[in-house]
Amino acid sequence: VGYTDFDLNPQGVKEIELIKRWRLEPKPQDLAKYKRGELVEPIKPIIFYIDPATPKKWIPYLKAGVDDWAKAFEKAGFKNAVMAKEAPSFKQDSTWSIDDARHSAIVYKPSEIANASGPSISDPRSGEIMESHINWFHNVQKLVHDWYMIQTAAVDTRARKMTFSDELMGDLIRFVSSHEVGHTLGLRHNYGSSSTVPTELLRDKKWVEANGHTPSIMDYARFNYVAQPEDKISPKGLYPRIGDYDKWAIEWGYKYFPETKNAEQEVPILNKMTIESAKNRRLWFGTETNPDDPHSQNEDLSDNAMKASTYGIKNLKVILTNLPEWTKEPADGYANLENMYGQLTTQFGRYMGHVAKNIGGIYENPKTVEQAGSVYERTPAATQKEAMTFLDTQLFKTPTWLLNKPILDNISQDGLEVVGRLQNTTINRILSTSTLTKLISAEALDGASAYKITDLFADLNGSIFSELKANQPIDVYRRNLQKLYVDKL
Ligand SMILES: [Zn+2]
């Protein structure tokens, strides 16, 4: 939140930006303890009530999703700072209402919307959060079901069906609850977090089970799709969790500084914490609004999209072959199969997008003036070349494995169209004015070391018209690709 201040700059205006946070203060009698570094309870803890209309079996998981944050607040010096409670019954408290703006709640909405959201009301002058009513729509269960199946079913046998066990669905609901609660504590999406993890660590059972596949639950990192069946990674290494970044962000936002009198006096202390955090890449924050930075992407994993996507596709191949079996329900048609085939091709499309963003990529590392190094840096030419090689292998050479006849014969999807759509989206992206302009600018700035616009077209022509040089016949899929490409020129 923020406001425009007309006093601070005598010759103009100053935009004031504030973080959103709850008022969390030690009790006056505990102040000495707090200063000594002992954990103390805040005067007013953050309490989320669970909507009494919530299906009973999900309540423990929703509560756990809230309570999981308590550990993060210990970094800021508070214990029992955040908790979930079941709503009091009419008998216990006849004045309690979920619509009362003095309470915060996780509200169950019997809706077909496949999502959840964590809004909050805050004072624009101070950023103080007054209350929050989190929306969890019933059908968010479909969203997490489909993601979990498409991303982990090659590894987790529990994901190989259309209706998950209550235990598995409960765990997924707990993750959604934690993520939305994170928003209501003032945290934004950290799309960059997952990019701080080397790809191979996501396959290291011991490491990933101990650390999680991304340092932030506020990333859109979903589930560990890099893990391979032979890695034998348990759900601990597949689910997102409140991680190093989240704990650090809570400490940064909620640490109480008794010696400061106002927000301005906190700025130098917080700046020091920020500079200190730059030493640990796991605490890095990447915005959700940067269209150019391949580190900051949603639904992606690890520091290398080419490697991560290759592993993801290996898993998709296993899943695709088994899809008719895993989506089958007695006395039902092929709607499940059609839906999940659609989810699978969408996931494949995401992998293409993660890789394509490297072409013309510009890394952004926000810094204060006290920090060394530059804010903007172009993706190395070798990485961009690696991205083009990936697209040549996985997308422009027809991904024939997607053209699974037993599946396509039973659903109303046309293989030529499916492949064409995926190729078209990526070609549109790498031939967009924005990407081409960035390549020209990079050449102007970096000269010979840049991945140039001429390199891009040489690579595209070489890949899409490879048959011409080899004097090979051109099949219908490749003719379709060539037409799509030429259309854009
Ligand atoms: Zn979110």
mmCIF file of N, CA, C and O in Angstrom, residues 3 14 31 36 51 70 90 115-116 135 181 186 195 230 268 286 355 360 363 368 390 392 398 418 466 486:
data_model
loop_
_atom_site.group_PDB
_atom_site.id
_atom_site.type_symbol
_atom_site.label_atom_id
_atom_site.label_comp_id
_atom_site.label_asym_id
_atom_site.label_seq_id
_atom_site.Cartn_x
_atom_site.Cartn_y
_atom_site.Cartn_z
ATOM 1 N N TYR A 3 0.878 5.950 -0.403
ATOM 2 C CA TYR A 3 0.188 7.215 -0.643
ATOM 3 C C TYR A 3 1.192 8.201 -1.240
ATOM 4 O O TYR A 3 2.405 7.959 -1.231
ATOM 5 N N LYS A 14 6.472 12.838 -3.282
ATOM 6 C CA LYS A 14 7.195 11.595 -3.052
ATOM 7 C C LYS A 14 6.168 10.482 -2.868
ATOM 8 O O LYS A 14 5.218 10.621 -2.092
ATOM 9 N N LEU A 31 9.022 -6.766 27.501
ATOM 10 C CA LEU A 31 9.960 -6.058 26.639
ATOM 11 C C LEU A 31 11.420 -6.407 26.924
ATOM 12 O O LEU A 31 12.204 -6.629 25.994
ATOM 13 N N ARG A 36 16.259 -9.399 25.184
ATOM 14 C CA ARG A 36 17.288 -10.424 25.465
ATOM 15 C C ARG A 36 17.258 -11.549 24.437
ATOM 16 O O ARG A 36 18.096 -12.442 24.440
ATOM 17 N N ASP A 51 -14.315 -21.186 8.970
ATOM 18 C CA ASP A 51 -15.752 -21.091 8.681
ATOM 19 C C ASP A 51 -16.472 -22.351 9.174
ATOM 20 O O ASP A 51 -16.090 -23.465 8.813
ATOM 21 N N ALA A 70 3.545 -20.268 12.589
ATOM 22 C CA ALA A 70 4.006 -19.862 13.925
ATOM 23 C C ALA A 70 5.532 -19.942 14.019
ATOM 24 O O ALA A 70 6.178 -19.076 14.600
ATOM 25 N N PHE A 90 -23.002 -21.313 18.330
ATOM 26 C CA PHE A 90 -23.956 -20.303 18.812
ATOM 27 C C PHE A 90 -24.057 -20.358 20.329
ATOM 28 O O PHE A 90 -24.143 -19.335 21.007
ATOM 29 N N ASN A 115 -9.935 -22.140 -7.380
ATOM 30 C CA ASN A 115 -8.901 -21.237 -6.902
ATOM 31 C C ASN A 115 -9.093 -20.940 -5.418
ATOM 32 O O ASN A 115 -10.020 -21.442 -4.791
ATOM 33 N N ALA A 116 -8.228 -20.116 -4.880
ATOM 34 C CA ALA A 116 -8.334 -19.610 -3.512
ATOM 35 C C ALA A 116 -7.668 -18.251 -3.527
ATOM 36 O O ALA A 116 -6.849 -17.972 -4.402
ATOM 37 N N ASN A 135 -10.574 -16.593 0.955
ATOM 38 C CA ASN A 135 -11.556 -17.371 0.185
ATOM 39 C C ASN A 135 -10.948 -18.711 -0.169
ATOM 40 O O ASN A 135 -9.894 -18.754 -0.796
ATOM 41 N N VAL A 181 -2.621 -17.777 3.514
ATOM 42 C CA VAL A 181 -2.340 -17.101 4.785
ATOM 43 C C VAL A 181 -1.091 -16.235 4.623
ATOM 44 O O VAL A 181 -1.036 -15.105 5.116
ATOM 45 N N GLY A 186 1.044 -10.397 4.609
ATOM 46 C CA GLY A 186 1.700 -9.292 3.906
ATOM 47 C C GLY A 186 2.693 -9.737 2.850
ATOM 48 O O GLY A 186 3.362 -8.909 2.247
ATOM 49 N N SER A 195 14.281 -20.352 -8.499
ATOM 50 C CA SER A 195 15.446 -20.276 -9.386
ATOM 51 C C SER A 195 16.765 -20.330 -8.617
ATOM 52 O O SER A 195 17.836 -20.373 -9.221
ATOM 53 N N GLU A 230 13.179 -43.174 -10.010
ATOM 54 C CA GLU A 230 14.292 -43.908 -9.378
ATOM 55 C C GLU A 230 14.917 -43.132 -8.216
ATOM 56 O O GLU A 230 15.700 -43.691 -7.440
ATOM 57 N N PRO A 268 17.080 2.320 8.041
ATOM 58 C CA PRO A 268 18.495 1.889 7.981
ATOM 59 C C PRO A 268 18.717 0.480 8.541
ATOM 60 O O PRO A 268 19.524 -0.278 7.995
ATOM 61 N N GLY A 286 12.211 -12.520 -6.233
ATOM 62 C CA GLY A 286 11.997 -12.153 -7.640
ATOM 63 C C GLY A 286 10.520 -11.874 -7.852
ATOM 64 O O GLY A 286 9.668 -12.694 -7.533
ATOM 65 N N VAL A 355 11.441 -22.203 -20.850
ATOM 66 C CA VAL A 355 12.673 -22.207 -21.633
ATOM 67 C C VAL A 355 12.724 -20.970 -22.533
ATOM 68 O O VAL A 355 13.743 -20.271 -22.603
ATOM 69 N N GLY A 360 16.466 -13.652 -25.071
ATOM 70 C CA GLY A 360 16.310 -12.210 -24.827
ATOM 71 C C GLY A 360 16.147 -11.897 -23.349
ATOM 72 O O GLY A 360 15.678 -10.823 -22.987
ATOM 73 N N TYR A 363 18.210 -10.530 -16.508
ATOM 74 C CA TYR A 363 18.098 -10.778 -15.066
ATOM 75 C C TYR A 363 17.983 -9.443 -14.337
ATOM 76 O O TYR A 363 18.638 -8.463 -14.707
ATOM 77 N N THR A 368 20.085 -1.843 -3.208
ATOM 78 C CA THR A 368 20.186 -0.475 -2.716
ATOM 79 C C THR A 368 21.576 0.021 -3.122
ATOM 80 O O THR A 368 22.459 -0.786 -3.442
ATOM 81 N N PHE A 390 17.118 -26.842 -26.882
ATOM 82 C CA PHE A 390 16.026 -27.539 -26.210
ATOM 83 C C PHE A 390 14.751 -27.469 -27.056
ATOM 84 O O PHE A 390 14.079 -28.482 -27.275
ATOM 85 N N ASP A 392 14.443 -27.001 -30.200
ATOM 86 C CA ASP A 392 14.621 -27.805 -31.411
ATOM 87 C C ASP A 392 14.331 -29.280 -31.103
ATOM 88 O O ASP A 392 13.576 -29.945 -31.812
ATOM 89 N N THR A 398 8.880 -32.916 -34.126
ATOM 90 C CA THR A 398 7.533 -33.226 -33.641
ATOM 91 C C THR A 398 7.553 -34.091 -32.381
ATOM 92 O O THR A 398 8.143 -35.183 -32.396
ATOM 93 N N VAL A 418 -3.100 -30.036 -31.616
ATOM 94 C CA VAL A 418 -2.451 -29.970 -30.301
ATOM 95 C C VAL A 418 -0.995 -29.549 -30.469
ATOM 96 O O VAL A 418 -0.522 -28.599 -29.839
ATOM 97 N N SER A 466 15.135 -28.117 -41.346
ATOM 98 C CA SER A 466 16.280 -29.041 -41.363
ATOM 99 C C SER A 466 16.197 -30.050 -42.517
ATOM 100 O O SER A 466 17.221 -30.487 -43.038
ATOM 101 N N VAL A 486 6.506 -19.394 -41.139
ATOM 102 C CA VAL A 486 6.576 -18.463 -42.280
ATOM 103 C C VAL A 486 5.485 -17.389 -42.162
ATOM 104 O O VAL A 486 5.705 -16.214 -42.478
#
